C-alpha positions as a LaTeX table, in Angstrom:
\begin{tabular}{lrrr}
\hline
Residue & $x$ (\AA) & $y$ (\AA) & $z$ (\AA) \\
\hline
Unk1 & 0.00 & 0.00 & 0.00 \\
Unk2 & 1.40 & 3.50 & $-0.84$ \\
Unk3 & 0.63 & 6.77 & 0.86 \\
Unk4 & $-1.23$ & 9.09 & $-1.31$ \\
Unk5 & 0.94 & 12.24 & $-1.80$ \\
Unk6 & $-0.84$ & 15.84 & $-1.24$ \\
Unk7 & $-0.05$ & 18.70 & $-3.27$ \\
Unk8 & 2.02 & 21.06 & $-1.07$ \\
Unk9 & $-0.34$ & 24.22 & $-0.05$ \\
Unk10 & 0.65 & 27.68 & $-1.84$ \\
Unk11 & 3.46 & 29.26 & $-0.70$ \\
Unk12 & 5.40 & 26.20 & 1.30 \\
Unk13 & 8.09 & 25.38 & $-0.70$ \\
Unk14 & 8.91 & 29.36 & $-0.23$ \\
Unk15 & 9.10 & 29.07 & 3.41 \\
Unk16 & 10.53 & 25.63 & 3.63 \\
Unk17 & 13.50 & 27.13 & 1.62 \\
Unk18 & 13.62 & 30.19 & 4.42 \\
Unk19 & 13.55 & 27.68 & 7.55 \\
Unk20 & 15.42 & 24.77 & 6.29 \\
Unk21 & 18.94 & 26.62 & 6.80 \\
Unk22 & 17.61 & 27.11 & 10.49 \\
Unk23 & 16.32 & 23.71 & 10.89 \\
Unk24 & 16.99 & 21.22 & 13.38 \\
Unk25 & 18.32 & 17.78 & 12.35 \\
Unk26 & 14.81 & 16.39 & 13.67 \\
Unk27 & 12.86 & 19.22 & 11.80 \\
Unk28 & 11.02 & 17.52 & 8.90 \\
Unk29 & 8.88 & 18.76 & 6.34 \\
Unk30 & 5.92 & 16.03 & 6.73 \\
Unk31 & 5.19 & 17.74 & 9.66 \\
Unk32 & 6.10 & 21.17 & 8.63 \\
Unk33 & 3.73 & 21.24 & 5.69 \\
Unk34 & 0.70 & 19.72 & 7.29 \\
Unk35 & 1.14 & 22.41 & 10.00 \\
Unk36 & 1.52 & 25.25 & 7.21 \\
Unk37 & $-1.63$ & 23.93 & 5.42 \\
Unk38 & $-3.38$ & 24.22 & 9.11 \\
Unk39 & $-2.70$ & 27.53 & 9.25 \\
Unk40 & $-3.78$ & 28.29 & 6.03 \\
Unk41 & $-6.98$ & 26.81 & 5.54 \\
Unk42 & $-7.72$ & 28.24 & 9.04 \\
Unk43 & $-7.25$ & 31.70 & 7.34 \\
Unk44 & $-3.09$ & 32.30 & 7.44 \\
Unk45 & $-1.97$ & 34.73 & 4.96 \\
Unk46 & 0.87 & 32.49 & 3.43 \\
Unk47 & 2.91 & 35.75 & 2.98 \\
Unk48 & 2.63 & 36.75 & 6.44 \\
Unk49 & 4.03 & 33.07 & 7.52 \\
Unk50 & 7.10 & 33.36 & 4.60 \\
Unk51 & 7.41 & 37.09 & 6.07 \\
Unk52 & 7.60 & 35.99 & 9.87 \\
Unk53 & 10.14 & 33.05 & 8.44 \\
Unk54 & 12.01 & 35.29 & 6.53 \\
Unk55 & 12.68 & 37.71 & 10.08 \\
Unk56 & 13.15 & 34.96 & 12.38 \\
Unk57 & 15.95 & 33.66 & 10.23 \\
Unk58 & 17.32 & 36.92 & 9.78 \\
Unk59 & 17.31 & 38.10 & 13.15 \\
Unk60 & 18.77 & 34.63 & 14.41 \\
Unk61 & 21.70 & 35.19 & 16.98 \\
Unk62 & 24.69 & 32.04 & 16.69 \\
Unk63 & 24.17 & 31.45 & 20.07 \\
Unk64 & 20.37 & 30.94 & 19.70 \\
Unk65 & 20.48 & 28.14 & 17.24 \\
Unk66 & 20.66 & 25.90 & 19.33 \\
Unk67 & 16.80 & 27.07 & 21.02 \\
Unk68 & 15.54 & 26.70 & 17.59 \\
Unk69 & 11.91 & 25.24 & 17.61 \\
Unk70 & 10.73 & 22.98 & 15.41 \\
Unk71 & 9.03 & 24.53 & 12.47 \\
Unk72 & 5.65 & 22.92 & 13.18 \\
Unk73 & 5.59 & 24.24 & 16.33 \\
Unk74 & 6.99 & 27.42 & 15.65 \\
Unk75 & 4.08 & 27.79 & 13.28 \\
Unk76 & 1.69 & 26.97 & 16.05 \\
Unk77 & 2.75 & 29.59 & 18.10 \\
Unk78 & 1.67 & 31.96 & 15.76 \\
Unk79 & 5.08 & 33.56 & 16.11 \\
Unk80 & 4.81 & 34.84 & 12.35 \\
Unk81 & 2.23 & 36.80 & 13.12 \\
Unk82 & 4.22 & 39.42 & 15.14 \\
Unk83 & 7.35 & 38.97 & 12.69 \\
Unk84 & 5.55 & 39.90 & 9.52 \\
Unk85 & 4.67 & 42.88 & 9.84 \\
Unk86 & 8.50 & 43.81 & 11.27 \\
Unk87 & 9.74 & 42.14 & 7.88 \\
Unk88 & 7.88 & 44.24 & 5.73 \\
Unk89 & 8.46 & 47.53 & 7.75 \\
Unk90 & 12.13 & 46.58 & 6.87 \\
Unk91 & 11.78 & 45.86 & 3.52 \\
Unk92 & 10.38 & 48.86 & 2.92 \\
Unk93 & 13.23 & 50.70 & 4.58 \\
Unk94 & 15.66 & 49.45 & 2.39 \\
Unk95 & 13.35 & 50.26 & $-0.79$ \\
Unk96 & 13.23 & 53.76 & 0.62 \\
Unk97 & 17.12 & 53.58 & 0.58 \\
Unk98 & 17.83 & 52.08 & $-2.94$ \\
Unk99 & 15.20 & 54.42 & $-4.55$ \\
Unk100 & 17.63 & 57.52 & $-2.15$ \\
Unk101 & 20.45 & 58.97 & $-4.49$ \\
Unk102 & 23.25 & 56.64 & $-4.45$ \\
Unk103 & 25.80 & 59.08 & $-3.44$ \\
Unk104 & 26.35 & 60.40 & 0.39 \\
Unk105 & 28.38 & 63.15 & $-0.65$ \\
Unk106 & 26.51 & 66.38 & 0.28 \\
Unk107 & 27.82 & 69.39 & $-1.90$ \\
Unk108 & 29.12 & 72.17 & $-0.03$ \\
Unk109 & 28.20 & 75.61 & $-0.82$ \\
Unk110 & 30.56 & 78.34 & $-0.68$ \\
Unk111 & 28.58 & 80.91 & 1.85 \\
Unk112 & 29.56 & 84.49 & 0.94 \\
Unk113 & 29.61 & 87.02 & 3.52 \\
Unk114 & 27.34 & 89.36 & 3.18 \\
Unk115 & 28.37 & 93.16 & 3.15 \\
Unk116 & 26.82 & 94.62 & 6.18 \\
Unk117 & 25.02 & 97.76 & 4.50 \\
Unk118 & 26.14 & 100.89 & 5.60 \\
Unk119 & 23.43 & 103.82 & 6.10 \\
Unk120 & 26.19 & 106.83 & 5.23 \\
Unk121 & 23.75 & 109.46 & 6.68 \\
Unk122 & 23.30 & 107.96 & 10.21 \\
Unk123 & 26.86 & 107.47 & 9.91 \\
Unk124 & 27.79 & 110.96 & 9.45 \\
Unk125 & 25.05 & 112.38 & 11.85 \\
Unk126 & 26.95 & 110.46 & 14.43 \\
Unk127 & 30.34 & 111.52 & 13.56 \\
Unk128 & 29.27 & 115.31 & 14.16 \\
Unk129 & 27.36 & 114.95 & 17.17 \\
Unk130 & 30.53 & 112.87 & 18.35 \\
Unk131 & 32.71 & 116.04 & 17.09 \\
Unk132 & 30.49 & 118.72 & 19.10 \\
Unk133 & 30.41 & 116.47 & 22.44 \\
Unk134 & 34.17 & 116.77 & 22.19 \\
Unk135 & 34.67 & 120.20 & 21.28 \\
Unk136 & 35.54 & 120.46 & 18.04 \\
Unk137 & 33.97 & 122.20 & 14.86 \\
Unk138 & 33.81 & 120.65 & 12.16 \\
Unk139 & 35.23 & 121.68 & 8.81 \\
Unk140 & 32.68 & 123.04 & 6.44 \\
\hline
\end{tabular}
């Protein structure tokens, strides 16, 4: 008697090929894709689950490897869910970046001083008053 194979639900062999660098030896993709299909027939956006897959793996410290779950459990802790929507808040920081000019050289403009502007009249009325305060006439 042979087992009837199922189709693999939309989306799975997408996050199968995210997780299986972080998979444990016992992790295996029976149980992986019967989970997935779970979650998507109960209403799981298959991009949010290859989003929250994509993050984990990302974000995955050497010294937590060791702590990784299962992916059939991982999935039933709805941890994609939270991861998602931090994936795609990233990915949309670096499209903001690529689409920035490529170059991080700033030109420099040359700032001219400005001439302070010189009112000649005040000027003068301020020189004679200065000239009678002292005592002296001024040359007409």
């Amino acid at each position: 008697m042979s087992k009837v194979r199922t189709p693999e639900p939309e989306g799975f062999s997408d996050y199968w090929k995210i997780w299986l660098p972080i998979a444990r030896h016992t992790d295996g993709r029976g149980l992986a894709r019967e989970t997935y299909r779970k979650h998507v027939l109960m209403g799981a956006d298959p991009q949010d689950i290859i989003d929250g897959a994509r993050w984990y793996s990302r974000n995955l410290k050497e010294n937590e490897r060791a702590y990784v779950p299962l992916s059939s459990t991982w999935l039933n802790r709805e941890s994609y869910l939270d991861l998602c929507d931090k994936e795609r808040a990233f990915q949309e920081r670096i499209a903001g970046h690529q689409s920035a000019p490529t170059s991080n050289v700033t030109p420099i403009r040359r700032m001219e001083p400005e001439a302070p502007k010189v009112d000649y009249e005040a000027r003068a009325r301020r020189v004679k008053q200065a000239m009678a305060g002292a005592g002296l006439v001024a040359g007409e």
